[in-house]
Amino acid sequence: MEWSALVLLLVLLPPPPCASDDRLLVGKPLSPGTTIVSDDGGFALGFFSPANSSSTPANLYLGIWYADIPTLTPVWVANRGAPATNTTSSTSNLALSDATGRILWSTNVTVSGEVTGGNVSGSYAVLLNTGNLVIRSANGTALWQSFEHPTDTFLPGMKIRVVYSTRAAERLVSWTSPDDPSPGRFSYGVDTFTSLQLFLWNGTVPIMRDGPWTGYSVASRYQPNASAFVYQAIVSTDEEIYLTYTLSDGAPRARYVVTGSGEYRFQSWNATLSSWAVLGVWPASDCNRYGHCGAFGYCDNTAAAPSPATCRCLEGFEPADGDEWNHGVFSAGCRRKEAVRCTDGYFAPLTGMKSPDKFVHVANRTQDECRVECANNCSCVAYAYANLSTTRTTGDVTRCLVWAGDLIDTEKMGDIVGSDTLYLRLAGLNNAPVQGKSNALRIALPTVLATTALIITGIFLAWFKFKGKRRNSKGHNTKSSLVATSTSDDLPEGSPAQDFEFPFIKFEEIETATANFSEAYKIGQGGFGKVYKAILGGREVAIKRLSKDSDQGTEEFRNEVILIAKLQHRNLVQLLGCSVEGGEKILIYEYLPNRSLDAILFDNSRKVLLDWPARFNIIKGVARGLLYLHQDSRLTIVHRDLKAANVLLDAEMRPKIADFGMARIFNDNQINANTRRVVGTYGYMAPEYAMEGVFSIKSDVYSFGVLILELVTGIRRSSFNKIKGFPNLTIYAWNMWKEGKGKDLVDPSIVDTCSLDEVLLCSHMALLCAQENPDDRPLMSSIVFSLENGSTTMPTPSNPGHYGQGSSDMEQIRDRTDTSMNSLTLTNLEGR
Ligand SMILES: *[C@@H]1O[C@H](CO)[C@@H](O)[C@H](O)[C@H]1NC(C)=O
Ligand SMILES: *[C@@H]1O[C@H](CO)[C@@H](O)[C@H](O)[C@H]1NC(C)=O
Ligand SMILES: *[C@@H]1O[C@H](CO)[C@@H](O)[C@H](O)[C@H]1NC(C)=O
Ligand SMILES: *[C@@H]1O[C@H](CO)[C@@H](O)[C@H](O)[C@H]1NC(C)=O
Ligand SMILES: *[C@@H]1O[C@H](CO)[C@@H](O)[C@H](O)[C@H]1NC(C)=O
Ligand SMILES: *[C@@H]1O[C@H](CO)[C@@H](O)[C@H](O)[C@H]1NC(C)=O
Ligand SMILES: *[C@@H]1O[C@H](CO)[C@@H](O)[C@H](O)[C@H]1NC(C)=O
Ligand SMILES: *[C@@H]1O[C@H](CO)[C@@H](O)[C@H](O)[C@H]1NC(C)=O
Ligand SMILES: *[C@@H]1O[C@H](CO)[C@@H](O)[C@H](O)[C@H]1NC(C)=O
Ligand SMILES: *[C@@H]1O[C@H](CO)[C@@H](O)[C@H](O)[C@H]1NC(C)=O
Ligand SMILES: *[C@@H]1O[C@H](CO)[C@@H](O)[C@H](O)[C@H]1NC(C)=O
């Protein structure tokens, strides 16, 4: 076989200024045996032959695979339907052609370039570290990219989308078989008809469906087996809607893939085993299969349901064929127990559902109008409503769905991100006609901590599977072992905390370890009490002795501590135990050698330890920790005192948020509340909180914005000293930004290491976080997403929140701290 005859040539694509082997160059064609490797060595572009291909001569394909993984795993194939055997090339483009001149594959992009004496202006092709092959014009515009022409693999950063105007959609299409990359029968993508749901198809027949989009933007889930977070985002712009995802830093290689056997899988590379671990498979069970439970049946996929997941009839329905149903044949579905008369029905709200398929999307309706839309039409059997305004800012933000025929492919997922409330028309209740106000019977489904729900690409399922496993292996966990109650409301009255195997440590042990709280062991003092370093059980720990102004009773305190101990996240300081004796309230945390961020960042001799990549990682880590507190822990914890002193750094400078949950311990556990006691640190406090005592997750977002600015500028936010003539750091940054001098904000000690794009992204984000109106500040979920992706378009920040300086403001704050000055940490009182 004449391998040398097979080449891929990029004609007229010029070498970039610094030519490297991640690019296609003029006169340096790619032939079998040679590859182009991305800058970080992660991906390779070249020719490959599928593992067990039996054809002779071997079929050759141009593809991209992981260069850092020993198992050949193609993630993209150019000529999937047109294998090459004996090929040569020549064309005016990035193209693959054979000896006869037949073009096997081409990007169809017309590029122009001009060569003037060795200097070339024009386009070039480069394989990026993400695995994306991009043809760029001289001005950097991407003319073509392999990410927009996916094959069977969904890589982090890729988009699966639908363009509204053209209905053009990207779909993953399986290989025919493991040795044949030609397009198979299975595909995965957004349904172009509604643009609201994702399907896995067998040809044109649905195999599996994810429920209609409910308007969330980012859902994050932890994958224990990969020790990684997966951030799944749905982004809706004026032009398009797309699904994308990213992984947290340090995550192993991972990908979604549609297999030739009709499964959608999530795989992660396990370097120890040197193989792909399958962390999720969909459909996960028969119950997940499209329409498996028949008309008006639903699959119960909640954790509370018996395993394996099984079919049920919707409220007010019974099996159409009881015998078959009892023998596990569900295709006949369910029928109404009682016919509905149009005039005297009511809508039963079914919460935590994946809404059925075959809906009609009625545009531009409020929730009430949506109900009326359904109520006034006798053929309407159900409706569901969502307000997409949190993620879609322009156009129609309403999502009113109505159903006229059978309800197909419904699922009970539990109260999790992506679930809908389905309003089902039922007969009866003369006193509750459909047209009436919604005094409908409330059918509350149990709220569960974790469910096996199938959601947009089903990450949640995998998550639960492993969560379940983890729970089973609880016996091995010596640190804490906690049952799955999600809020304090779930704790039965008087529930003894001893039920939870959480370590309660004897006060005298702590006294001994700290030599009776001797100053020699003290390492800090914060708003909530003093902190000591000691050795307990052979381990270095930080011991926080709470000041006495916590007004909680002992039992309450124990319960709160148990709840907080359940918050486990790599960006939160781990709570290891506590002690509650003789009126003492003591918390024991892991000890972190690098102590707090402020001690390094604002120390001229040590700040060089934090180069820009380290700072950017701190920003991203704190964002993830906050997202977990706000959204994913199910407790909705507002930190209320986020600041550099409360961000601790481990040996590798990874950030961990300290003092979270203190607001709960100090007995202010409403989500958005007026509080008598303003806890926080001047300069980080959102204006509405400092001035009016109103706090919410958005006040944490404000503090986070200030923290970003400190990391970018290396300047301590200051309430008393002017910063370069401006009253405080946010106003200084805002003015620089406004004048287009964003890059001048950068701390001189990191100028050499910083990526301007990242710095500008972070400054922009910080100013959005620090806006005056809490509603304008972004949610942590979109912040995390933008930081991870670096690319989503962001609104222009408005005026930063600002409260005046001077003693009168301070007096006002003092007046509110009617319990104790201890709970207000002022800049000049900070101990650390
Ligand atoms: C190739 O064939 C071997 C032996 O039949 C088998 O073990 C292996 O799984 C096959 N690989 C692929 C990718 O099909
Ligand atoms: C392959 O191409 C070469 C010329 O490039 C030709 O001589 C040879 O016959 C071809 N082989 C086959 C099997 O087509
Ligand atoms: C290029 O255009 C041809 C014909 O229009 C089409 O079949 C082919 O799929 C296109 N190639 C790519 C990579 O889009
Ligand atoms: C190539 O470009 C550089 C800078 O743009 C210029 O100095 C040099 O003279 C050019 N070389 C030729 C051969 O045109
Ligand atoms: C960049 O170049 C492409 C074609 O080469 C052109 O269509 C586009 O308008 C240019 N964009 C800018 C910002 O100059
Ligand atoms: C996940 O990890 C656990 C324990 O480390 C192991 O038993 C299990 O097989 C793993 N699952 C997968 C899919 O690799
Ligand atoms: C690899 O697999 C082994 C065995 O299942 C497991 O113990 C280990 O945690 C896995 N490693 C990673 C990085 O997932
Ligand atoms: C896909 O459809 C074909 C033909 O309808 C059928 O034979 C096959 O079993 C289906 N495969 C799956 C995985 O559903
Ligand atoms: C939505 O409905 C309101 C009145 O119900 C109307 O004023 C508005 O123009 C409609 N918007 C669109 C985009 O149709
Ligand atoms: C959607 O929610 C936003 C914010 O909660 C609200 O301002 C808006 O009126 C709602 N729109 C509809 C149509 O319900
Ligand atoms: C009632 O709903 C059906 C199905 O959506 C629709 O075809 C019909 O036009 C509606 N009737 C009225 C009066 O709106």
Coordinates of C-alpha atoms in Angstrom, one line a residue, residues 296-761:
F296 CA -51.2 8.6 30.6
G297 CA -48.7 6.4 32.3
Y298 CA -45.5 7.7 33.8
C299 CA -42.2 6.3 34.8
D300 CA -41.5 6.7 38.5
N301 CA -37.8 7.5 38.6
T302 CA -37.6 9.1 42.0
A303 CA -35.2 7.7 44.6
A304 CA -38.2 6.9 46.8
A305 CA -39.7 4.6 44.2
P306 CA -38.9 0.9 44.2
S307 CA -36.0 -0.1 42.1
P308 CA -35.9 -0.8 39.2
A309 CA -38.0 2.2 38.1
T310 CA -41.5 1.2 37.2
C311 CA -44.6 2.5 35.4
R312 CA -47.6 4.1 37.2
C313 CA -50.8 5.7 36.1
L314 CA -51.2 9.4 36.4
E315 CA -53.5 10.7 39.2
G316 CA -57.1 10.0 38.3
F317 CA -56.1 7.2 35.8
E318 CA -56.1 3.5 36.0
P319 CA -54.5 0.8 33.8
A320 CA -56.4 0.3 30.6
D321 CA -55.7 -3.4 30.8
G322 CA -55.1 -4.4 34.4
D323 CA -53.9 -7.9 33.6
E324 CA -51.2 -6.9 31.1
W325 CA -50.2 -4.0 33.4
N326 CA -49.7 -6.4 36.3
H327 CA -47.5 -8.5 34.1
G328 CA -45.3 -5.7 33.2
V329 CA -46.8 -4.9 29.8
F330 CA -47.5 -1.2 29.9
S331 CA -48.0 -0.3 26.2
A332 CA -51.8 -0.1 26.5
G333 CA -51.3 2.8 29.0
C334 CA -53.9 4.1 31.3
R335 CA -57.5 5.4 31.1
R336 CA -59.5 7.9 33.1
K337 CA -61.3 6.6 36.1
E338 CA -63.9 9.3 35.5
A339 CA -64.7 11.2 32.3
V340 CA -64.1 14.9 32.5
R341 CA -66.9 17.3 31.7
C342 CA -65.5 20.4 30.4
T343 CA -67.4 22.6 32.8
D344 CA -66.6 21.0 36.1
G345 CA -63.1 19.7 36.1
Y346 CA -60.1 21.0 37.9
F347 CA -56.4 21.0 37.3
A348 CA -54.3 18.8 39.6
P349 CA -50.7 20.1 39.9
L350 CA -48.2 17.3 39.6
T351 CA -44.9 18.6 40.8
G352 CA -41.4 17.3 39.9
M353 CA -42.4 15.9 36.5
K354 CA -40.8 15.6 33.2
S355 CA -43.5 16.9 31.0
P356 CA -44.9 14.7 28.3
D357 CA -44.2 14.9 24.6
K358 CA -46.5 16.2 21.8
F359 CA -47.3 19.5 23.3
V360 CA -48.3 22.7 21.6
H361 CA -46.2 25.7 22.6
V362 CA -48.5 28.7 22.8
A363 CA -46.5 31.9 22.5
N364 CA -46.7 35.0 24.7
R365 CA -48.8 33.8 27.6
T366 CA -48.6 34.6 31.3
Q367 CA -49.2 31.7 33.7
D368 CA -52.8 32.7 34.2
E369 CA -53.4 33.1 30.5
C370 CA -51.8 29.7 30.0
R371 CA -54.3 28.1 32.4
V372 CA -57.2 29.9 30.7
E373 CA -55.9 28.8 27.3
C374 CA -56.2 25.2 28.5
A375 CA -59.4 25.6 30.6
N376 CA -61.3 27.2 27.7
N377 CA -60.6 24.4 25.3
C378 CA -62.4 21.2 26.0
S379 CA -59.8 19.1 24.2
C380 CA -57.0 20.4 26.4
V381 CA -55.9 17.8 29.0
A382 CA -53.0 19.5 30.6
Y383 CA -50.7 22.5 30.7
A384 CA -47.3 23.4 32.1
Y385 CA -45.8 26.8 32.4
A386 CA -42.3 28.1 32.7
N387 CA -40.9 31.6 32.8
L388 CA -37.6 31.7 30.9
S389 CA -36.7 35.2 31.8
T390 CA -33.8 34.1 34.0
T391 CA -31.9 32.9 31.0
R392 CA -33.5 34.6 28.0
T393 CA -33.5 38.3 28.1
T394 CA -35.1 39.2 24.8
G395 CA -38.1 38.0 22.9
D396 CA -40.8 35.8 24.3
V397 CA -39.7 34.6 27.7
T398 CA -42.9 32.6 28.3
R399 CA -43.2 28.9 27.9
C400 CA -46.8 27.8 27.9
L401 CA -47.3 24.2 26.8
V402 CA -50.7 22.6 26.3
W403 CA -51.6 19.1 25.5
A404 CA -54.6 17.9 23.5
G405 CA -54.3 14.2 23.0
D406 CA -52.7 11.4 25.0
L407 CA -49.9 12.2 27.4
I408 CA -46.9 10.3 26.3
D409 CA -43.5 9.7 27.9
T410 CA -44.2 11.4 31.2
E411 CA -41.8 10.9 34.1
K412 CA -41.6 11.7 37.8
M413 CA -38.2 13.0 38.5
G414 CA -38.7 14.7 41.9
D415 CA -38.1 18.3 42.7
I416 CA -34.8 18.9 40.9
V417 CA -33.5 21.2 38.3
G418 CA -35.3 20.6 35.0
S419 CA -38.6 19.4 36.5
D420 CA -41.9 20.9 35.7
T421 CA -45.3 21.2 37.4
L422 CA -47.8 19.5 35.1
Y423 CA -51.3 20.7 35.6
L424 CA -53.6 17.8 34.7
R425 CA -57.3 18.2 34.0
L426 CA -59.3 15.9 36.2
A427 CA -63.0 15.2 36.6
G428 CA -65.1 16.1 39.6
L429 CA -64.9 18.4 42.5
N430 CA -68.0 20.4 41.7
N431 CA -66.7 23.1 44.0
A432 CA -63.6 23.5 41.9
P433 CA -64.5 24.2 38.3
V434 CA -61.6 24.5 35.9
Q435 CA -62.4 28.1 35.3
G436 CA -62.1 28.9 38.9
K437 CA -59.1 30.2 40.7
S438 CA -56.6 27.5 41.2
N439 CA -57.9 26.1 44.5
A440 CA -56.9 22.7 43.1
L441 CA -56.0 19.8 45.3
R442 CA -52.3 19.8 46.0
I443 CA -50.7 16.6 45.1
A444 CA -47.4 17.0 46.7
L445 CA -44.7 14.6 45.6
P446 CA -42.1 13.9 48.2
T447 CA -39.0 16.1 47.8
V448 CA -36.1 13.8 47.6
L449 CA -32.5 14.6 48.0
A450 CA -31.5 12.7 44.9
T451 CA -33.5 11.1 42.2
T452 CA -32.9 8.9 39.2
A453 CA -34.5 11.4 37.0
L454 CA -33.5 11.6 33.4
I455 CA -32.8 15.1 32.6
I456 CA -31.2 17.0 29.8
T457 CA -28.5 14.5 28.9
G458 CA -29.1 12.7 32.1
I459 CA -26.1 13.7 34.1
F460 CA -28.3 13.5 37.1
L461 CA -28.9 9.8 36.8
A462 CA -25.2 9.0 36.9
W463 CA -24.9 11.3 39.8
F464 CA -27.5 9.4 41.7
K465 CA -26.2 6.0 40.9
F466 CA -22.9 6.9 42.5
K467 CA -24.4 8.8 45.3
G468 CA -26.4 5.7 46.1
K469 CA -23.3 3.6 46.0
R470 CA -21.5 6.1 48.2
R471 CA -24.3 5.9 50.7
N472 CA -24.1 2.2 50.8
S473 CA -20.5 2.2 51.6
K474 CA -21.0 4.7 54.4
G475 CA -19.7 2.2 56.9
H476 CA -16.2 2.9 55.8
N477 CA -16.5 6.6 56.2
T478 CA -15.2 7.4 59.6
K479 CA -15.5 11.1 59.5
S480 CA -19.2 11.6 59.3
S481 CA -22.1 9.5 58.3
L482 CA -25.3 11.3 57.7
V483 CA -28.7 10.2 56.6
A484 CA -30.3 11.8 53.6
T485 CA -32.5 14.4 55.3
S486 CA -32.3 17.6 53.3
T487 CA -33.5 20.4 55.6
S488 CA -33.9 20.9 59.2
D489 CA -37.7 20.6 58.7
D490 CA -37.0 16.9 57.9
L491 CA -35.6 16.3 61.3
P492 CA -38.4 15.0 63.5
E493 CA -39.1 17.0 66.6
G494 CA -36.6 16.2 69.3
S495 CA -34.6 14.0 67.0
P496 CA -31.5 13.3 68.9
A497 CA -28.4 14.3 67.1
Q498 CA -26.7 11.2 68.2
D499 CA -28.6 9.4 65.5
F500 CA -26.1 10.8 63.1
E501 CA -22.7 9.4 63.5
F502 CA -21.2 12.8 63.5
P503 CA -18.2 13.2 65.7
F504 CA -19.0 15.1 68.9
I505 CA -15.8 15.7 70.7
K506 CA -15.4 16.1 74.4
F507 CA -14.7 19.6 75.6
E508 CA -11.9 18.5 77.8
E509 CA -10.1 16.9 74.9
I510 CA -10.2 20.2 73.2
E511 CA -9.1 22.0 76.3
T512 CA -6.1 19.6 76.5
A513 CA -5.2 20.0 72.9
T514 CA -5.2 23.8 73.1
A515 CA -3.6 24.0 76.5
N516 CA -6.8 25.6 77.8
F517 CA -7.2 27.8 74.7
S518 CA -3.8 29.3 75.2
E519 CA -2.8 32.3 73.1
A520 CA 0.1 30.2 71.8
Y521 CA -2.3 28.1 69.9
K522 CA -4.4 31.0 68.6
I523 CA -4.1 31.5 64.9
G524 CA -6.9 34.0 64.2
Q525 CA -10.0 35.8 65.3
G526 CA -13.0 36.5 63.2
G527 CA -16.4 37.9 63.7
F528 CA -17.7 34.7 65.0
G529 CA -15.0 33.8 67.5
K530 CA -11.4 32.8 68.0
V531 CA -9.6 30.2 66.0
Y532 CA -6.9 27.8 67.4
K533 CA -4.6 25.3 65.7
A534 CA -4.1 22.0 67.5
I535 CA -3.7 18.3 67.0
L536 CA -6.7 16.2 67.6
G537 CA -6.8 12.4 66.9
G538 CA -3.3 12.7 65.3
R539 CA -4.5 15.3 62.8
E540 CA -3.9 19.0 62.5
V541 CA -7.1 20.8 62.9
A542 CA -8.4 24.3 63.2
I543 CA -10.7 24.8 66.2
K544 CA -13.2 27.6 66.2
R545 CA -14.6 28.6 69.5
L546 CA -17.7 30.6 68.9
S547 CA -18.4 33.8 70.7
K548 CA -21.3 33.5 73.1
D549 CA -23.7 35.7 71.2
S550 CA -25.0 32.9 69.2
D551 CA -28.5 32.9 70.5
Q552 CA -29.2 29.2 69.6
G553 CA -30.1 26.5 72.0
T554 CA -27.9 23.5 72.2
E555 CA -30.2 21.1 70.3
E556 CA -30.7 23.6 67.6
F557 CA -27.0 24.2 67.3
R558 CA -26.3 20.4 67.1
N559 CA -28.9 20.1 64.3
E560 CA -27.4 23.0 62.4
V561 CA -23.9 21.7 62.7
I562 CA -25.0 18.3 61.4
L563 CA -26.7 20.0 58.4
I564 CA -23.6 22.1 57.7
A565 CA -21.3 19.0 58.1
K566 CA -23.2 17.5 55.2
L567 CA -22.1 20.3 52.9
Q568 CA -19.1 18.7 51.3
H569 CA -17.4 20.3 48.4
R570 CA -13.8 20.6 47.4
N571 CA -14.0 24.4 47.7
L572 CA -15.5 24.4 51.2
V573 CA -13.4 23.9 54.3
Q574 CA -14.4 20.6 55.7
L575 CA -16.1 20.5 59.1
L576 CA -14.8 17.5 61.0
G577 CA -16.6 17.7 64.3
C578 CA -17.9 19.8 67.0
S579 CA -18.2 20.1 70.7
V580 CA -21.3 21.3 72.7
E581 CA -20.7 21.2 76.4
G582 CA -21.3 23.6 79.2
G583 CA -22.5 26.4 77.0
E584 CA -19.5 26.1 74.7
K585 CA -20.0 25.9 71.0
I586 CA -16.9 24.7 69.2
L587 CA -16.4 23.7 65.6
I588 CA -13.5 21.6 64.3
Y589 CA -12.3 22.1 60.8
E590 CA -9.6 20.7 58.6
Y591 CA -6.4 22.8 58.9
L592 CA -5.1 24.4 55.7
P593 CA -1.4 25.2 55.7
N594 CA -1.5 28.3 53.5
R595 CA -4.0 29.9 55.8
S596 CA -6.1 32.8 54.4
L597 CA -5.9 34.5 51.0
D598 CA -5.6 38.0 52.4
A599 CA -2.4 37.0 54.3
I600 CA -0.7 36.3 50.9
L601 CA -2.5 38.6 48.5
F602 CA -1.9 41.8 50.4
D603 CA 1.6 40.9 51.6
N604 CA 4.1 42.5 49.2
S605 CA 6.7 39.8 49.8
R606 CA 4.3 36.9 49.4
K607 CA 1.9 38.1 46.7
V608 CA 4.3 36.8 44.0
L609 CA 3.3 33.3 45.1
L610 CA 0.0 34.0 43.5
D611 CA 0.5 34.4 39.8
W612 CA -2.4 34.9 37.5
P613 CA -3.2 31.3 36.8
A614 CA -3.3 30.7 40.5
R615 CA -5.6 33.7 41.1
F616 CA -7.9 32.7 38.2
N617 CA -8.2 29.2 39.8
I618 CA -9.0 30.8 43.1
I619 CA -11.7 32.9 41.5
K620 CA -13.2 29.8 39.8
G621 CA -12.9 27.7 42.9
V622 CA -14.6 30.2 45.1
A623 CA -17.3 30.6 42.5
R624 CA -17.9 26.9 42.5
G625 CA -18.0 26.7 46.2
L626 CA -20.6 29.6 46.4
L627 CA -22.7 27.9 43.6
Y628 CA -22.8 24.8 45.8
L629 CA -23.8 26.8 48.8
H630 CA -26.5 28.7 46.9
Q631 CA -27.9 26.2 44.7
D632 CA -26.7 22.7 44.9
S633 CA -26.5 21.9 48.5
R634 CA -30.3 22.1 48.7
L635 CA -30.0 24.2 51.9
T636 CA -29.5 27.6 50.1
I637 CA -26.8 28.9 52.4
V638 CA -26.1 32.6 52.2
H639 CA -22.6 33.0 53.4
R640 CA -22.9 36.7 54.3
D641 CA -19.3 37.3 55.1
L642 CA -17.4 36.3 52.0
K643 CA -14.0 38.0 51.9
A644 CA -10.3 37.3 51.3
A645 CA -9.8 36.4 55.0
N646 CA -12.5 33.7 54.7
V647 CA -10.9 32.1 51.7
L648 CA -8.3 29.6 52.9
L649 CA -5.7 28.1 50.6
D650 CA -4.5 24.5 50.7
A651 CA -1.0 23.3 50.0
E652 CA -1.5 23.8 46.2
M653 CA -3.2 27.2 46.6
R654 CA -6.6 25.8 45.9
P655 CA -9.3 27.9 47.6
K656 CA -11.7 26.7 50.3
I657 CA -14.4 28.9 51.6
A658 CA -14.4 29.1 55.4
D659 CA -17.2 30.2 57.8
F660 CA -20.1 29.1 55.6
G661 CA -23.2 28.2 57.5
M662 CA -22.4 30.7 60.2
A663 CA -25.5 32.6 59.4
R664 CA -27.5 29.5 60.2
I665 CA -25.7 28.9 63.4
F666 CA -26.3 32.5 64.3
N667 CA -30.0 31.8 63.7
D668 CA -30.8 33.8 60.7
N669 CA -31.8 31.1 58.3
Q670 CA -34.3 32.7 56.1
I671 CA -33.4 33.0 52.4
N672 CA -34.0 36.6 52.0
A673 CA -34.7 38.4 55.2
N674 CA -34.3 41.5 57.2
T675 CA -32.0 40.9 60.0
R676 CA -31.4 42.8 63.1
R677 CA -27.8 42.0 63.1
V678 CA -25.6 42.9 60.2
V679 CA -22.9 40.3 60.0
G680 CA -20.2 41.1 57.5
T681 CA -17.3 43.1 56.6
Y682 CA -17.4 46.7 55.5
G683 CA -16.4 47.0 51.9
Y684 CA -17.6 43.6 50.9
M685 CA -21.2 44.1 52.0
A686 CA -23.8 44.7 49.4
P687 CA -25.4 48.2 49.8
E688 CA -28.8 46.8 50.5
Y689 CA -27.4 44.6 53.2
A690 CA -25.2 47.2 54.8
M691 CA -27.9 49.9 54.7
E692 CA -31.1 48.0 55.1
G693 CA -30.0 44.7 56.5
V694 CA -31.6 42.9 53.6
F695 CA -29.6 39.9 52.5
S696 CA -30.0 37.2 49.9
I697 CA -27.8 35.1 47.7
K698 CA -27.3 38.3 45.7
S699 CA -25.5 39.9 48.6
D700 CA -22.9 37.1 48.4
V701 CA -22.6 37.8 44.7
Y702 CA -21.7 41.3 45.5
S703 CA -19.0 40.3 47.9
F704 CA -17.7 37.8 45.3
G705 CA -17.4 40.7 42.9
V706 CA -15.3 42.7 45.4
L707 CA -13.2 39.6 46.0
I708 CA -12.5 39.3 42.2
L709 CA -11.4 42.9 42.0
E710 CA -9.0 42.3 44.9
L711 CA -7.5 39.3 43.1
V712 CA -7.2 41.2 39.8
T713 CA -5.8 44.4 41.2
G714 CA -4.0 43.1 44.3
I715 CA -5.5 46.1 46.1
R716 CA -7.3 45.6 49.4
R717 CA -10.8 47.0 49.2
S718 CA -10.7 49.9 51.5
S719 CA -13.4 51.8 53.2
F720 CA -11.3 54.5 54.8
N721 CA -8.5 55.2 52.4
K722 CA -9.1 56.4 48.9
I723 CA -7.9 54.3 46.1
K724 CA -6.1 56.3 43.3
G725 CA -8.5 59.1 44.1
F726 CA -11.6 57.0 44.1
P727 CA -13.7 56.3 47.2
N728 CA -13.4 52.6 47.0
L729 CA -12.2 49.7 44.9
T730 CA -15.5 49.0 43.0
I731 CA -15.8 52.7 42.0
Y732 CA -12.2 52.8 40.9
A733 CA -12.6 49.6 38.8
W734 CA -15.8 50.8 37.3
N735 CA -14.3 54.1 36.2
M736 CA -11.3 52.4 34.7
W737 CA -13.5 50.0 32.9
K738 CA -15.8 52.7 31.6
E739 CA -12.8 54.5 30.1
G740 CA -11.7 51.3 28.4
K741 CA -8.7 51.0 30.7
G742 CA -9.6 47.6 32.1
K743 CA -6.2 46.2 31.5
D744 CA -4.6 48.9 33.7
L745 CA -6.4 47.4 36.6
V746 CA -4.1 44.4 36.7
D747 CA -1.8 44.0 39.7
P748 CA 1.7 44.9 38.4
S749 CA 3.1 41.8 40.1
I750 CA 1.1 39.5 37.8
V751 CA 1.3 41.4 34.5
D752 CA 3.8 38.9 33.1
T753 CA 1.7 35.8 33.9
C754 CA -1.7 37.1 33.1
S755 CA -3.9 36.4 30.2
L756 CA -5.6 39.6 29.2
D757 CA -8.7 37.8 28.0
E758 CA -9.1 36.2 31.4
V759 CA -8.4 39.4 33.3
L760 CA -10.9 41.3 31.3
L761 CA -13.5 38.6 31.7

